[in-house]
mmCIF file of C-alpha atoms in Angstrom:
data_model
loop_
_atom_site.group_PDB
_atom_site.id
_atom_site.type_symbol
_atom_site.label_atom_id
_atom_site.label_comp_id
_atom_site.label_asym_id
_atom_site.label_seq_id
_atom_site.Cartn_x
_atom_site.Cartn_y
_atom_site.Cartn_z
ATOM 1 C CA MET A 1 -22.168 -11.936 64.023
ATOM 2 C CA VAL A 2 -20.634 -15.334 64.860
ATOM 3 C CA ASN A 3 -18.594 -16.974 62.114
ATOM 4 C CA VAL A 4 -17.826 -20.718 62.390
ATOM 5 C CA SER A 5 -15.458 -22.403 59.942
ATOM 6 C CA PHE A 6 -14.106 -25.937 59.694
ATOM 7 C CA CYS A 7 -10.724 -27.247 58.622
ATOM 8 C CA ARG A 8 -8.727 -30.442 58.234
ATOM 9 C CA LEU A 9 -5.797 -30.844 60.611
ATOM 10 C CA GLY A 10 -2.687 -32.938 60.137
ATOM 11 C CA ARG A 11 -1.527 -35.882 62.227
ATOM 12 C CA ILE A 12 0.599 -33.473 64.257
ATOM 13 C CA ILE A 13 -2.177 -31.378 65.805
ATOM 14 C CA PRO A 14 -1.475 -27.620 66.027
ATOM 15 C CA ALA A 15 -1.076 -26.158 69.486
ATOM 16 C CA SER A 16 -4.216 -24.023 69.114
ATOM 17 C CA PHE A 17 -6.323 -27.207 68.754
ATOM 18 C CA ALA A 18 -4.299 -29.528 71.028
ATOM 19 C CA GLY A 19 -6.337 -28.574 74.097
ATOM 20 C CA TYR A 20 -9.441 -30.076 72.468
ATOM 21 C CA VAL A 21 -7.806 -33.498 71.932
ATOM 22 C CA LEU A 22 -6.760 -35.844 74.747
ATOM 23 C CA PRO A 23 -3.023 -36.605 75.053
ATOM 24 C CA TYR A 24 -3.381 -40.331 74.300
ATOM 25 C CA VAL A 25 -5.413 -39.492 71.169
ATOM 26 C CA ARG A 26 -2.770 -37.017 69.960
ATOM 27 C CA LYS A 27 -0.164 -39.739 70.455
ATOM 28 C CA ALA A 28 -2.258 -42.344 68.628
ATOM 29 C CA VAL A 29 -2.878 -40.022 65.684
ATOM 30 C CA ALA A 30 0.807 -39.138 65.366
ATOM 31 C CA GLN A 31 1.631 -42.852 65.085
ATOM 32 C CA VAL A 32 -0.976 -43.722 62.437
ATOM 33 C CA ASP A 33 0.512 -44.931 59.153
ATOM 34 C CA GLY A 34 -0.667 -43.305 55.932
ATOM 35 C CA ASN A 35 -2.816 -40.271 55.219
ATOM 36 C CA ASN A 36 -6.055 -42.282 55.206
ATOM 37 C CA GLY A 37 -5.489 -43.961 58.581
ATOM 38 C CA CYS A 38 -7.162 -41.141 60.494
ATOM 39 C CA THR A 39 -9.096 -37.920 60.037
ATOM 40 C CA VAL A 40 -8.599 -34.908 62.304
ATOM 41 C CA LEU A 41 -10.945 -31.953 61.936
ATOM 42 C CA GLY A 42 -11.046 -28.610 63.694
ATOM 43 C CA ALA A 43 -13.587 -25.817 64.043
ATOM 44 C CA MET A 44 -12.929 -22.112 64.483
ATOM 45 C CA TRP A 45 -15.224 -19.570 66.173
ATOM 46 C CA ASN A 46 -14.593 -16.052 64.876
ATOM 47 C CA GLY A 47 -11.108 -17.104 63.823
ATOM 48 C CA LEU A 48 -10.202 -18.905 67.073
ATOM 49 C CA ALA A 49 -10.006 -22.671 67.602
ATOM 50 C CA CYS A 50 -13.106 -23.925 69.407
ATOM 51 C CA ALA A 51 -13.451 -27.662 68.677
ATOM 52 C CA ALA A 52 -11.801 -30.760 67.290
ATOM 53 C CA ALA A 53 -12.795 -34.283 66.303
ATOM 54 C CA VAL A 54 -10.641 -37.346 65.624
ATOM 55 C CA VAL A 55 -11.466 -40.652 63.921
ATOM 56 C CA VAL A 56 -9.066 -43.537 63.398
ATOM 57 C CA TRP A 57 -10.085 -45.667 60.421
ATOM 58 C CA GLU A 58 -9.910 -49.447 60.399
ATOM 59 C CA GLU A 59 -10.659 -52.052 57.741
ATOM 60 C CA ASP A 60 -14.371 -51.363 57.258
ATOM 61 C CA GLY A 61 -15.143 -48.602 59.731
ATOM 62 C CA GLY A 62 -13.781 -46.087 62.158
ATOM 63 C CA SER A 63 -13.725 -45.161 65.843
ATOM 64 C CA LEU A 64 -14.503 -41.666 67.048
ATOM 65 C CA LEU A 65 -11.690 -41.205 69.567
ATOM 66 C CA SER A 66 -12.338 -37.583 70.416
ATOM 67 C CA LEU A 67 -15.042 -34.947 69.960
ATOM 68 C CA PHE A 68 -14.893 -31.826 72.098
ATOM 69 C CA VAL A 69 -16.520 -28.445 71.587
ATOM 70 C CA ASP A 70 -15.651 -25.421 73.693
ATOM 71 C CA PRO A 71 -18.619 -24.456 75.900
ATOM 72 C CA LYS A 72 -18.825 -21.035 74.235
ATOM 73 C CA ALA A 73 -19.462 -22.691 70.868
ATOM 74 C CA ARG A 74 -22.042 -25.259 71.961
ATOM 75 C CA GLY A 75 -25.660 -25.161 70.860
ATOM 76 C CA CYS A 76 -24.745 -23.958 67.359
ATOM 77 C CA GLY A 77 -24.483 -27.330 65.615
ATOM 78 C CA VAL A 78 -20.683 -27.479 65.654
ATOM 79 C CA ALA A 79 -20.535 -31.080 66.913
ATOM 80 C CA GLY A 80 -23.168 -32.254 64.447
ATOM 81 C CA HIS A 81 -21.363 -30.623 61.527
ATOM 82 C CA LEU A 82 -18.049 -32.191 62.551
ATOM 83 C CA VAL A 83 -19.650 -35.646 62.708
ATOM 84 C CA GLY A 84 -21.281 -35.037 59.327
ATOM 85 C CA LEU A 85 -17.909 -34.179 57.787
ATOM 86 C CA LEU A 86 -16.369 -37.315 59.319
ATOM 87 C CA LEU A 87 -19.132 -39.473 57.849
ATOM 88 C CA GLU A 88 -18.551 -37.878 54.435
ATOM 89 C CA GLU A 89 -14.874 -38.735 54.750
ATOM 90 C CA GLY A 90 -15.743 -42.290 55.732
ATOM 91 C CA ALA A 91 -17.941 -42.636 52.651
ATOM 92 C CA ARG A 92 -15.114 -41.340 50.463
ATOM 93 C CA LEU A 93 -12.820 -43.998 51.926
ATOM 94 C CA GLY A 94 -15.426 -46.744 51.438
ATOM 95 C CA LYS A 95 -16.035 -47.329 55.150
ATOM 96 C CA LYS A 96 -19.317 -48.770 56.412
ATOM 97 C CA ARG A 97 -19.739 -47.611 60.022
ATOM 98 C CA LEU A 98 -18.512 -45.262 62.722
ATOM 99 C CA TYR A 99 -18.175 -46.491 66.326
ATOM 100 C CA VAL A 100 -18.916 -43.971 69.093
ATOM 101 C CA ASP A 101 -18.408 -44.358 72.867
ATOM 102 C CA TYR A 102 -19.217 -41.607 75.380
ATOM 103 C CA ILE A 103 -19.874 -40.996 79.087
ATOM 104 C CA LEU A 104 -22.149 -38.017 79.793
ATOM 105 C CA LYS A 105 -25.140 -36.879 81.828
ATOM 106 C CA GLY A 106 -28.088 -34.519 81.611
ATOM 107 C CA GLU A 107 -28.313 -32.129 78.661
ATOM 108 C CA GLU A 108 -24.945 -33.177 77.226
ATOM 109 C CA LEU A 109 -26.024 -36.835 77.175
ATOM 110 C CA ALA A 110 -29.349 -35.931 75.548
ATOM 111 C CA ALA A 111 -27.598 -33.793 72.930
ATOM 112 C CA MET A 112 -25.113 -36.529 72.031
ATOM 113 C CA ASP A 113 -27.865 -39.164 71.911
ATOM 114 C CA ALA A 114 -29.852 -36.931 69.555
ATOM 115 C CA LEU A 115 -26.812 -36.348 67.345
ATOM 116 C CA VAL A 116 -26.134 -40.092 67.073
ATOM 117 C CA GLU A 117 -29.776 -40.997 66.459
ATOM 118 C CA LYS A 118 -30.178 -38.268 63.829
ATOM 119 C CA ARG A 119 -27.361 -39.953 61.897
ATOM 120 C CA GLY A 120 -29.065 -43.343 62.116
ATOM 121 C CA GLY A 121 -27.058 -44.716 65.020
ATOM 122 C CA VAL A 122 -28.494 -47.154 67.533
ATOM 123 C CA THR A 123 -27.250 -46.639 71.092
ATOM 124 C CA GLU A 124 -26.484 -49.300 73.686
ATOM 125 C CA THR A 125 -26.130 -48.444 77.363
ATOM 126 C CA GLY A 126 -23.048 -49.693 79.195
ATOM 127 C CA ALA A 127 -22.318 -50.248 82.864
ATOM 128 C CA PRO A 128 -23.413 -47.611 85.399
ATOM 129 C CA VAL A 129 -20.856 -44.856 85.945
ATOM 130 C CA CYS A 130 -20.341 -42.740 89.053
ATOM 131 C CA GLY A 131 -18.917 -39.257 88.601
ATOM 132 C CA MET A 132 -17.342 -37.556 91.590
ATOM 133 C CA SER A 133 -16.167 -33.967 91.908
ATOM 134 C CA SER A 134 -12.797 -33.406 93.557
ATOM 135 C CA ASP A 135 -14.398 -30.462 95.380
ATOM 136 C CA ASP A 136 -16.348 -33.027 97.406
ATOM 137 C CA PHE A 137 -13.143 -34.894 98.284
ATOM 138 C CA MET A 138 -11.620 -32.006 100.205
ATOM 139 C CA ASP A 139 -13.430 -32.804 103.482
ATOM 140 C CA SER A 140 -13.156 -36.567 103.065
ATOM 141 C CA PRO A 141 -10.895 -38.172 105.707
ATOM 142 C CA LEU A 142 -9.998 -40.814 103.114
ATOM 143 C CA LEU A 143 -9.253 -38.694 100.031
ATOM 144 C CA GLY A 144 -8.905 -35.139 101.306
ATOM 145 C CA PRO A 145 -5.254 -35.473 102.384
ATOM 146 C CA ALA A 146 -4.263 -36.528 98.842
ATOM 147 C CA LEU A 147 -5.422 -33.123 97.561
ATOM 148 C CA ARG A 148 -3.230 -31.108 99.906
ATOM 149 C CA SER A 149 0.361 -30.016 99.530
ATOM 150 C CA GLY A 150 2.826 -32.184 101.382
ATOM 151 C CA TRP A 151 0.926 -35.425 100.841
ATOM 152 C CA LYS A 152 3.197 -38.365 100.027
ATOM 153 C CA ARG A 153 2.111 -41.663 98.566
ATOM 154 C CA ASN A 154 2.737 -44.930 100.379
ATOM 155 C CA GLY A 155 6.260 -46.252 99.832
ATOM 156 C CA ALA A 156 4.901 -49.549 98.489
ATOM 157 C CA VAL A 157 3.050 -47.774 95.660
ATOM 158 C CA ALA A 158 4.675 -47.114 92.295
ATOM 159 C CA LEU A 159 3.246 -45.403 89.236
ATOM 160 C CA PHE A 160 3.197 -47.488 86.068
ATOM 161 C CA SER A 161 5.647 -44.971 84.607
ATOM 162 C CA GLU A 162 8.099 -46.201 87.265
ATOM 163 C CA LEU A 163 7.570 -49.933 86.674
ATOM 164 C CA THR A 164 9.687 -52.094 84.423
ATOM 165 C CA GLN A 165 8.089 -53.682 81.372
ATOM 166 C CA PRO A 166 8.343 -57.194 82.923
ATOM 167 C CA GLN A 167 6.505 -55.917 86.023
ATOM 168 C CA ILE A 168 3.689 -54.540 83.871
ATOM 169 C CA GLU A 169 3.550 -57.686 81.752
ATOM 170 C CA SER A 170 3.247 -59.810 84.892
ATOM 171 C CA LEU A 171 -0.110 -58.128 85.555
ATOM 172 C CA ASN A 172 -1.447 -59.328 82.212
ATOM 173 C CA SER A 173 -0.861 -62.960 83.178
ATOM 174 C CA VAL A 174 -2.205 -63.058 86.729
ATOM 175 C CA GLU A 175 -4.015 -66.374 87.230
ATOM 176 C CA GLY A 176 -7.749 -65.925 87.654
ATOM 177 C CA LEU A 177 -7.729 -62.223 86.713
ATOM 178 C CA PRO A 178 -10.620 -61.504 84.280
ATOM 179 C CA ALA A 179 -9.435 -60.321 80.886
ATOM 180 C CA PHE A 180 -11.317 -57.010 81.148
ATOM 181 C CA LEU A 181 -9.267 -56.058 84.236
ATOM 182 C CA ARG A 182 -5.861 -56.568 82.611
ATOM 183 C CA PRO A 183 -3.736 -53.504 81.745
ATOM 184 C CA SER A 184 -3.414 -54.698 78.148
ATOM 185 C CA VAL A 185 -7.160 -54.104 77.615
ATOM 186 C CA LEU A 186 -6.666 -50.341 77.790
ATOM 187 C CA GLY A 187 -3.853 -50.371 75.242
ATOM 188 C CA ASP A 188 -2.696 -46.847 74.411
ATOM 189 C CA ARG A 189 -5.461 -45.349 76.560
ATOM 190 C CA LEU A 190 -3.722 -46.498 79.740
ATOM 191 C CA ASP A 191 -1.982 -43.490 81.263
ATOM 192 C CA PRO A 192 1.178 -44.595 83.141
ATOM 193 C CA SER A 193 1.066 -41.506 85.365
ATOM 194 C CA LEU A 194 -2.576 -42.162 86.354
ATOM 195 C CA SER A 195 -2.100 -45.899 86.982
ATOM 196 C CA ALA A 196 -0.407 -47.332 90.054
ATOM 197 C CA ALA A 197 0.631 -50.670 91.571
ATOM 198 C CA TRP A 198 1.310 -51.915 95.093
ATOM 199 C CA LEU A 199 4.620 -53.803 95.230
ATOM 200 C CA GLU A 200 5.611 -56.628 97.550
ATOM 201 C CA ASP A 201 9.281 -57.668 97.169
ATOM 202 C CA GLY A 202 9.329 -55.849 93.839
ATOM 203 C CA LYS A 203 6.307 -57.732 92.508
ATOM 204 C CA PRO A 204 2.993 -55.950 91.717
ATOM 205 C CA VAL A 205 0.242 -57.551 93.843
ATOM 206 C CA ALA A 206 -2.471 -54.905 93.386
ATOM 207 C CA PHE A 207 -3.135 -52.162 90.866
ATOM 208 C CA ALA A 208 -5.463 -49.363 89.806
ATOM 209 C CA LEU A 209 -5.652 -48.406 86.127
ATOM 210 C CA GLY A 210 -6.588 -44.927 84.974
ATOM 211 C CA PHE A 211 -6.752 -42.649 81.975
ATOM 212 C CA GLN A 212 -7.839 -39.144 81.079
ATOM 213 C CA SER A 213 -11.277 -39.023 79.486
ATOM 214 C CA GLY A 214 -11.768 -35.302 78.867
ATOM 215 C CA GLU A 215 -10.793 -31.839 79.993
ATOM 216 C CA ARG A 216 -10.348 -32.178 83.778
ATOM 217 C CA MET A 217 -12.089 -35.566 83.587
ATOM 218 C CA PHE A 218 -10.440 -38.855 84.566
ATOM 219 C CA CYS A 219 -11.529 -42.500 84.670
ATOM 220 C CA GLN A 220 -10.547 -45.371 86.902
ATOM 221 C CA SER A 221 -10.732 -48.279 84.489
ATOM 222 C CA SER A 222 -10.218 -51.061 87.015
ATOM 223 C CA ILE A 223 -8.781 -51.849 90.429
ATOM 224 C CA TRP A 224 -7.593 -55.252 91.622
ATOM 225 C CA ARG A 225 -6.036 -56.655 94.788
ATOM 226 C CA GLY A 226 -4.323 -60.028 94.883
ATOM 227 C CA PRO A 227 -4.217 -62.353 97.905
ATOM 228 C CA ASN A 228 -0.764 -61.071 98.920
ATOM 229 C CA ALA A 229 -1.796 -57.413 99.024
ATOM 230 C CA PRO A 230 -2.864 -55.808 102.313
ATOM 231 C CA GLU A 231 -6.354 -54.329 102.646
ATOM 232 C CA GLY A 232 -4.868 -50.847 102.906
ATOM 233 C CA SER A 233 -3.534 -51.137 99.359
ATOM 234 C CA PHE A 234 -6.930 -50.136 97.909
ATOM 235 C CA ARG A 235 -6.958 -46.839 99.777
ATOM 236 C CA ALA A 236 -3.313 -46.142 98.945
ATOM 237 C CA LEU A 237 -3.875 -46.764 95.223
ATOM 238 C CA ILE A 238 -7.034 -44.643 95.036
ATOM 239 C CA CYS A 239 -5.358 -41.767 96.907
ATOM 240 C CA THR A 240 -2.410 -41.969 94.520
ATOM 241 C CA GLN A 241 -4.719 -41.749 91.495
ATOM 242 C CA VAL A 242 -6.664 -38.833 92.958
ATOM 243 C CA ASN A 243 -3.424 -36.999 93.769
ATOM 244 C CA GLN A 244 -2.116 -37.508 90.229
ATOM 245 C CA CYS A 245 -5.398 -36.248 88.746
ATOM 246 C CA TRP A 246 -5.209 -33.194 90.992
ATOM 247 C CA TYR A 247 -1.784 -32.228 89.693
ATOM 248 C CA ARG A 248 -2.614 -33.128 86.092
ATOM 249 C CA SER A 249 -5.712 -30.920 86.071
ATOM 250 C CA GLY A 250 -4.180 -28.090 88.058
ATOM 251 C CA GLY A 251 -7.283 -27.890 90.224
ATOM 252 C CA SER A 252 -10.815 -29.265 90.372
ATOM 253 C CA PHE A 253 -11.693 -32.310 88.296
ATOM 254 C CA VAL A 254 -14.281 -35.066 87.871
ATOM 255 C CA PHE A 255 -13.287 -38.644 88.688
ATOM 256 C CA PHE A 256 -15.254 -41.525 87.151
ATOM 257 C CA VAL A 257 -15.572 -45.104 88.356
ATOM 258 C CA SER A 258 -17.813 -47.847 87.000
ATOM 259 C CA PRO A 259 -19.000 -50.314 89.675
ATOM 260 C CA ILE A 260 -19.459 -53.620 87.860
ATOM 261 C CA ASN A 261 -20.613 -55.648 90.864
ATOM 262 C CA PRO A 262 -21.987 -55.110 94.397
ATOM 263 C CA ARG A 263 -18.490 -55.200 95.917
ATOM 264 C CA ALA A 264 -17.254 -52.492 93.568
ATOM 265 C CA ALA A 265 -20.360 -50.408 94.265
ATOM 266 C CA ALA A 266 -19.759 -50.739 98.001
ATOM 267 C CA MET A 267 -16.166 -49.596 97.527
ATOM 268 C CA ALA A 268 -17.279 -46.537 95.541
ATOM 269 C CA GLU A 269 -19.797 -45.742 98.268
ATOM 270 C CA TRP A 270 -17.068 -46.139 100.878
ATOM 271 C CA PHE A 271 -14.455 -43.817 99.465
ATOM 272 C CA THR A 272 -16.895 -41.139 98.278
ATOM 273 C CA GLY A 273 -19.207 -41.201 101.282
ATOM 274 C CA GLY A 274 -22.073 -41.680 98.834
ATOM 275 C CA ASN A 275 -21.444 -38.262 97.298
ATOM 276 C CA TYR A 276 -21.448 -38.939 93.552
ATOM 277 C CA GLU A 277 -23.557 -38.304 90.455
ATOM 278 C CA PRO A 278 -24.837 -40.959 88.060
ATOM 279 C CA TYR A 279 -23.469 -40.736 84.519
ATOM 280 C CA THR A 280 -24.350 -42.919 81.565
ATOM 281 C CA GLN A 281 -22.058 -44.713 79.164
ATOM 282 C CA ARG A 282 -23.303 -45.185 75.629
ATOM 283 C CA MET A 283 -21.904 -47.123 72.706
ATOM 284 C CA ALA A 284 -23.275 -46.728 69.193
ATOM 285 C CA LEU A 285 -22.644 -47.677 65.577
ATOM 286 C CA ILE A 286 -23.503 -45.000 63.031
ATOM 287 C CA PRO A 287 -23.938 -46.332 59.493
ATOM 288 C CA ILE A 288 -21.954 -44.589 56.763
ATOM 289 C CA GLU A 289 -24.015 -44.138 53.618
ATOM 290 C CA GLN A 290 -22.136 -44.648 50.378
#
């Protein structure tokens, strides 16, 4: 007989549950001030950790930063119960709403939509998202080499973890760069080891921003090339990101991009050879009943 139990976790998440919470979320939770600034819940399946959920509370609501259930525990209402407990906590704290943002497909998307709608949430669909498996990159002349031992990134490319703070800040003030493409938009979600820049005379003139979005799942948030960057910088930056994801995951992974215009869609088609799956991004506000 399966026994599922739920527990409250502290801001320093135990190792047994850490694998169910993304690194940037663990960091954000550890830095929250006060005991009521966040809620971290865990679930156990026959005495073993199987799920975790994290909400950071703001003035009148909260944001669901992480919700992950081990595949072996899915289909038993674990996710729904965790969300229910989070809403109860929000009501206790006097909050009014819970913000949810997710990128899924197929049965997982349908299940999450149903969970949100059951709680009174209204979903809004975001930009189209392309999900690509690294297994399909292996034979690609563009990306395949980046997944093999011995590959070296272009000497003009530097990871954000290798840039100085002034170099990073210079990218937030590029003239004509839309606000949604700036590194500052990602905040703590930006992963310096999954983001890279092309340097000319020590100055970043192109970049690709990335972050981890789930277990063996990574997102390219944006990619930009200035007038002083060579055309080959796009390929070099994408290969660098793919290589970093490969080593981070320790093997196969899914890589997400969101083409926001025809040019971006053409680029995604170019470097994947058209071999990708459509995912859907949803945003929703779930009311918290007092």
